XYZ file of C-alpha atoms in Angstrom:
386
model
C 0.440 31.755 -49.218
C -1.760 29.048 -49.178
C -1.288 25.887 -49.929
C -3.579 24.395 -52.033
C -4.096 20.232 -53.460
C -4.659 19.798 -57.360
C -8.052 19.784 -57.886
C -10.438 16.820 -58.382
C -10.529 16.826 -61.886
C -6.267 16.450 -61.929
C -6.505 13.716 -59.623
C -8.836 11.461 -62.176
C -6.507 12.188 -64.955
C -3.492 11.214 -62.658
C -5.025 7.888 -61.252
C -6.147 7.020 -64.862
C -2.772 7.486 -66.191
C -1.568 5.072 -63.609
C -3.593 2.536 -64.937
C -2.027 2.902 -68.088
C 0.804 2.890 -67.135
C 0.495 -0.681 -65.281
C -1.434 -1.876 -68.110
C -4.527 -2.596 -65.582
C -7.238 -2.485 -68.456
C -10.303 -4.408 -66.140
C -10.258 -2.312 -62.678
C -13.388 -1.521 -59.849
C -13.663 1.618 -58.270
C -14.794 1.533 -54.888
C -15.918 5.214 -53.140
C -18.515 6.642 -50.144
C -22.833 5.768 -50.853
C -23.217 9.627 -50.662
C -23.606 11.282 -53.738
C -20.148 13.357 -53.580
C -18.493 9.684 -53.817
C -20.734 8.384 -56.293
C -19.515 11.109 -58.525
C -16.229 10.819 -58.103
C -16.115 7.422 -58.931
C -18.449 8.105 -62.733
C -15.697 11.156 -63.057
C -13.193 8.383 -62.365
C -14.574 6.585 -64.817
C -15.106 8.519 -67.198
C -11.222 9.278 -67.183
C -10.216 5.850 -67.194
C -12.706 4.747 -70.003
C -10.923 7.766 -72.471
C -7.831 5.906 -71.709
C -9.064 2.358 -73.057
C -9.318 0.855 -69.486
C -12.386 -0.623 -68.418
C -14.663 -0.235 -65.446
C -16.291 -2.928 -64.210
C -18.045 -2.036 -61.452
C -18.714 1.157 -59.079
C -19.052 -0.547 -55.806
C -19.640 2.003 -52.736
C -18.560 1.867 -49.002
C -19.558 2.455 -45.033
C -23.213 0.284 -45.847
C -25.144 -2.102 -44.654
C -23.505 -5.788 -43.627
C -25.779 -7.178 -46.710
C -24.540 -4.528 -48.868
C -21.064 -5.368 -48.199
C -21.836 -8.490 -48.608
C -22.685 -8.306 -51.939
C -20.508 -6.094 -52.953
C -17.775 -8.318 -51.485
C -18.972 -11.394 -53.662
C -19.654 -9.373 -56.298
C -15.546 -8.360 -56.476
C -14.602 -11.719 -55.781
C -16.838 -12.783 -58.981
C -15.292 -9.830 -61.006
C -12.259 -10.911 -62.801
C -11.190 -7.850 -62.712
C -7.035 -6.561 -61.999
C -7.501 -4.211 -59.619
C -9.540 -2.352 -57.340
C -9.776 1.498 -56.779
C -10.538 2.949 -52.872
C -11.515 6.298 -53.264
C -12.984 7.296 -49.774
C -12.503 11.265 -48.545
C -12.304 9.635 -45.135
C -10.474 6.636 -43.381
C -12.696 3.895 -42.675
C -13.213 3.502 -38.830
C -11.359 0.559 -37.504
C -14.146 -2.222 -35.407
C -14.730 -1.796 -31.733
C -12.163 -5.038 -31.999
C -10.012 -3.927 -34.521
C -7.422 -1.410 -34.648
C -5.657 0.475 -37.134
C -1.123 -1.268 -38.478
C 1.434 0.872 -37.980
C 0.985 1.754 -41.961
C -2.660 2.979 -41.745
C -3.644 0.398 -44.722
C -5.761 -2.358 -42.928
C -7.279 -3.204 -39.568
C -5.453 -6.023 -36.809
C -7.109 -6.815 -34.304
C -6.063 -5.592 -30.879
C -4.338 -7.582 -28.091
C -5.911 -8.586 -25.364
C -4.383 -8.506 -22.023
C -4.686 -10.929 -19.034
C -2.644 -12.684 -16.169
C -2.327 -15.384 -18.605
C -0.253 -18.846 -17.382
C 2.081 -19.271 -20.856
C 4.069 -15.442 -21.528
C 3.643 -13.874 -18.301
C 6.942 -13.124 -16.169
C 3.970 -12.276 -13.228
C 1.742 -15.253 -13.539
C 4.953 -17.863 -13.058
C 6.058 -15.763 -9.720
C 2.886 -15.776 -7.974
C 2.322 -19.553 -9.183
C 5.724 -20.048 -7.074
C 5.096 -17.834 -4.653
C 1.401 -19.686 -3.731
C 2.845 -22.675 -3.619
C 6.089 -22.519 -1.453
C 3.749 -20.977 1.385
C 1.162 -23.382 0.415
C 3.740 -26.104 1.203
C 4.722 -24.123 4.099
C 1.523 -23.626 5.542
C 1.000 -27.500 4.974
C 3.785 -28.779 6.688
C 2.876 -26.356 10.070
C -0.136 -27.503 10.188
C 1.582 -31.242 9.586
C 3.314 -30.309 12.743
C 0.629 -29.031 14.956
C -1.171 -31.995 13.800
C 1.480 -34.232 15.378
C 2.286 -32.750 18.802
C -1.365 -31.511 18.960
C -0.455 -32.647 22.441
C 1.158 -30.673 23.396
C 1.514 -27.344 25.854
C 2.639 -24.973 23.254
C 0.392 -26.664 20.567
C -2.817 -26.637 23.071
C -2.372 -23.407 25.026
C -4.233 -20.921 22.999
C -6.892 -23.564 21.424
C -5.894 -25.874 19.209
C -8.371 -26.277 17.105
C -8.574 -23.030 16.325
C -4.726 -23.261 14.781
C -6.184 -25.955 12.795
C -9.177 -24.362 11.152
C -6.519 -20.650 11.019
C -3.796 -22.968 8.889
C -6.968 -24.445 6.324
C -8.363 -20.935 6.102
C -4.718 -19.882 5.521
C -4.199 -22.335 2.891
C -6.918 -21.785 0.666
C -5.981 -18.261 0.705
C -3.088 -19.080 -1.167
C -5.419 -21.870 -3.162
C -7.506 -19.002 -4.064
C -4.633 -17.083 -5.966
C -5.370 -19.094 -8.732
C -8.662 -18.169 -9.646
C -6.618 -14.382 -10.557
C -4.523 -16.593 -13.187
C -5.137 -17.507 -17.145
C -8.355 -15.912 -18.686
C -11.388 -14.761 -16.809
C -14.371 -16.402 -17.419
C -18.502 -15.431 -15.290
C -17.643 -18.234 -12.862
C -13.637 -17.667 -12.105
C -15.031 -13.570 -11.535
C -17.733 -15.424 -9.551
C -15.749 -17.641 -7.638
C -12.726 -14.472 -7.852
C -13.979 -11.991 -6.229
C -16.249 -14.423 -3.056
C -13.688 -16.880 -1.717
C -10.359 -14.735 -1.129
C -13.516 -12.536 1.141
C -14.801 -15.719 3.018
C -11.574 -17.800 3.298
C -9.987 -14.366 4.672
C -13.418 -13.976 7.457
C -12.589 -16.861 8.721
C -8.716 -16.959 8.682
C -10.109 -13.870 11.117
C -12.710 -14.981 12.781
C -10.200 -17.390 14.204
C -7.574 -14.827 15.048
C -10.039 -13.069 16.695
C -11.680 -16.304 18.684
C -8.175 -16.691 19.782
C -7.447 -13.461 21.150
C -10.897 -13.488 23.029
C -10.339 -16.744 24.533
C -7.042 -15.207 26.078
C -8.467 -12.442 27.153
C -11.187 -13.408 28.949
C -9.417 -17.067 30.403
C -6.966 -14.520 32.005
C -9.760 -12.390 33.701
C -11.187 -15.379 35.212
C -8.848 -16.529 36.987
C -10.104 -14.117 39.591
C -11.838 -15.244 42.379
C -15.942 -14.659 41.596
C -14.698 -13.708 38.390
C -18.730 -13.699 35.650
C -15.671 -14.102 32.565
C -15.738 -17.296 33.838
C -18.312 -18.545 31.749
C -17.017 -17.339 28.990
C -14.539 -19.591 29.160
C -14.648 -22.511 27.103
C -14.220 -23.626 23.366
C -18.372 -23.957 22.844
C -17.831 -19.772 22.684
C -14.968 -19.893 20.287
C -16.554 -21.797 17.941
C -19.814 -19.754 18.117
C -17.949 -17.039 17.115
C -15.759 -18.457 14.535
C -19.141 -19.251 13.094
C -21.468 -16.445 13.722
C -17.704 -14.611 12.091
C -17.858 -16.630 8.778
C -21.286 -16.693 8.256
C -22.201 -13.035 8.161
C -19.614 -12.976 5.072
C -20.902 -15.947 3.545
C -24.631 -14.033 3.976
C -23.040 -10.445 2.372
C -21.723 -12.961 -0.153
C -25.294 -14.541 -1.243
C -26.334 -11.414 -1.328
C -24.229 -9.953 -3.652
C -23.863 -12.994 -6.125
C -27.942 -12.973 -6.032
C -28.449 -9.356 -6.991
C -25.528 -8.483 -8.965
C -23.026 -11.348 -9.544
C -19.729 -10.155 -10.879
C -18.698 -10.638 -14.641
C -16.144 -10.727 -17.105
C -16.597 -7.514 -19.531
C -14.380 -6.309 -22.239
C -12.243 -2.933 -21.286
C -11.605 -1.256 -24.310
C -10.800 2.035 -22.943
C -8.291 2.029 -20.412
C -5.728 1.437 -22.600
C -6.270 2.795 -25.801
C -4.909 -0.490 -28.427
C -5.747 -2.885 -25.801
C -8.729 -5.411 -25.233
C -8.556 -5.922 -21.385
C -10.248 -8.872 -20.183
C -11.065 -8.010 -16.852
C -14.020 -9.026 -13.953
C -16.298 -6.568 -13.717
C -17.052 -6.765 -9.252
C -21.508 -6.344 -11.060
C -21.714 -4.469 -6.650
C -18.756 -2.337 -6.126
C -20.157 -1.396 -3.099
C -20.866 -4.952 -2.124
C -16.997 -5.824 -3.109
C -16.366 -2.781 -0.252
C -18.591 -3.962 2.288
C -16.364 -6.879 1.215
C -13.472 -5.632 2.311
C -14.216 -3.678 5.109
C -16.098 -6.408 6.809
C -13.044 -8.181 6.759
C -11.300 -4.817 7.771
C -14.024 -4.691 11.190
C -13.038 -8.609 11.699
C -8.820 -7.765 11.839
C -9.703 -4.250 13.847
C -11.405 -5.620 16.942
C -9.029 -8.334 16.402
C -5.940 -6.538 16.638
C -7.746 -4.108 19.388
C -8.814 -7.698 21.677
C -5.224 -8.930 21.164
C -3.606 -5.387 21.726
C -5.181 -5.280 25.424
C -4.017 -9.144 25.545
C -0.402 -8.061 24.977
C 0.649 -8.163 28.514
C -0.401 -10.752 29.767
C 1.761 -13.171 31.211
C 3.909 -15.337 29.536
C 1.231 -18.681 28.562
C -1.256 -15.711 27.225
C 2.066 -14.332 25.176
C 0.390 -14.943 21.509
C -1.480 -11.913 21.695
C 2.030 -10.531 21.073
C 2.286 -12.254 17.807
C -1.739 -11.259 16.512
C -0.998 -8.202 17.092
C 1.948 -7.611 14.885
C 0.319 -10.201 12.552
C -2.880 -7.638 12.628
C -1.054 -5.003 12.108
C 0.245 -6.261 9.348
C -2.464 -7.333 7.615
C -4.666 -4.025 8.036
C -1.357 -2.547 6.686
C -1.416 -4.460 3.098
C -5.322 -3.901 2.610
C -5.132 -0.315 3.485
C -2.400 0.345 1.195
C -3.840 -2.219 -1.227
C -7.470 -0.178 -2.057
C -5.577 2.838 -3.345
C -3.147 1.014 -5.678
C -5.572 -0.785 -6.883
C -7.889 1.941 -7.552
C -4.875 3.160 -9.732
C -3.753 1.236 -11.275
C -5.177 -0.827 -14.592
C -5.517 -4.181 -16.231
C -3.468 -6.934 -15.252
C -2.085 -5.246 -12.739
C -4.841 -4.572 -10.886
C -5.120 -8.269 -10.110
C -1.829 -8.406 -9.272
C -1.967 -6.039 -6.508
C -5.030 -8.413 -5.736
C -2.802 -11.366 -5.776
C 0.119 -8.939 -3.712
C -2.239 -8.235 -1.474
C -3.377 -11.635 -0.668
C -0.427 -13.602 -0.379
C 1.834 -10.702 1.805
C -0.962 -10.883 3.722
C -1.456 -14.732 4.345
C 2.138 -14.533 4.926
C 2.536 -12.065 8.066
C -0.619 -14.045 10.023
C 1.256 -17.609 8.392
C 4.594 -16.609 9.516
C 3.853 -13.901 12.444
C 1.766 -16.122 14.369
C 2.947 -19.707 13.891
C 6.400 -19.447 13.306
C 7.551 -19.032 16.872
C 5.323 -21.647 18.040
C 7.413 -23.678 15.265
C 10.610 -22.588 16.473
C 9.708 -24.025 19.785
C 8.235 -27.429 18.944
C 10.949 -28.066 17.278
C 14.431 -26.559 18.557
C 13.712 -25.745 21.969
C 11.229 -28.942 23.102
C 12.940 -27.573 26.874
C 10.649 -24.558 26.484
C 7.637 -26.781 25.466
C 6.336 -28.100 28.321
C 3.571 -26.863 30.778
C 5.465 -25.297 33.273
C 7.899 -22.839 31.393
C 4.409 -21.643 30.563
C 3.429 -20.737 34.062
C 6.433 -18.724 33.610
C 8.280 -21.577 35.462
C 12.005 -20.877 34.038
C 14.048 -22.631 35.992
């Protein structure tokens, strides 16, 4: 047999008896504003008054804001001992609220972002960024101190300085991703790492290109000689970097990143995140970085078999392979994660790819400078190792 609940009249009698049982003599009834709600609240009032209690107010719920405010004021001014809610359906919580476990009241949804205060993931990124920043600063100091030695001068020490500064800035850009996002940090968030990495990639490209041109120019009457020189290298860095800057300026002028509250990805949470503004512009920035890295990898791969005096191309080849691998795997991971973990994926890609550049290119040189000074000679670099 189908299960049937008590009739409306029986419910009214039961509620009235409860009012009498607890000794409440002065009550308020709140019901829905439709005809059914008003009729039921009036019938409930009749049953309550039959048992000797009085109804001070019959109010309505789910009305406009002004009506709700007036009803609340009447309740606050009333001396009623209890408020009876008579409703067929639950009240819907607001967009930024969530019912408590007992479904008795709406509470604010928890907010999620990479917080500085109570997130171990944030602390991990801060420690790694600072440690690697200090390492990059130390390596830069070593290169400045030994800038006149053959190992540092072999592949244009100015380009090495630019590359090291770019790597240091990439580590610092991690801090823009941490904490509660605001519009300003969102703008710098998505553009800073693109510009700094483009500077780094353009420096690497200039290094590998100069290595290749210099070797080709050693042949008598070679037309490559006009392409050898610091001016060509600096021009490569400037042009490649300015293109990324122009892309970022157009992005910010047309559809800049902004803060948004994501209420849909994880029910029960408010995810504060940066919206790219223009997804197309975001992927153009990544694609341009990938283009520079790919060209650098190809040129370095072609130059990897050149004589030992130009063997930096071998390390650049490996660093570009690592760089491309990190960012290629980052894209599907970035798209498949949500909330603060999506930001964490991007931070991990920035830190790991920067470490690839830092350690693959500069650690072998630091090893020679500090531990094998006998190798830091012009004769050794020219292949005379006796």
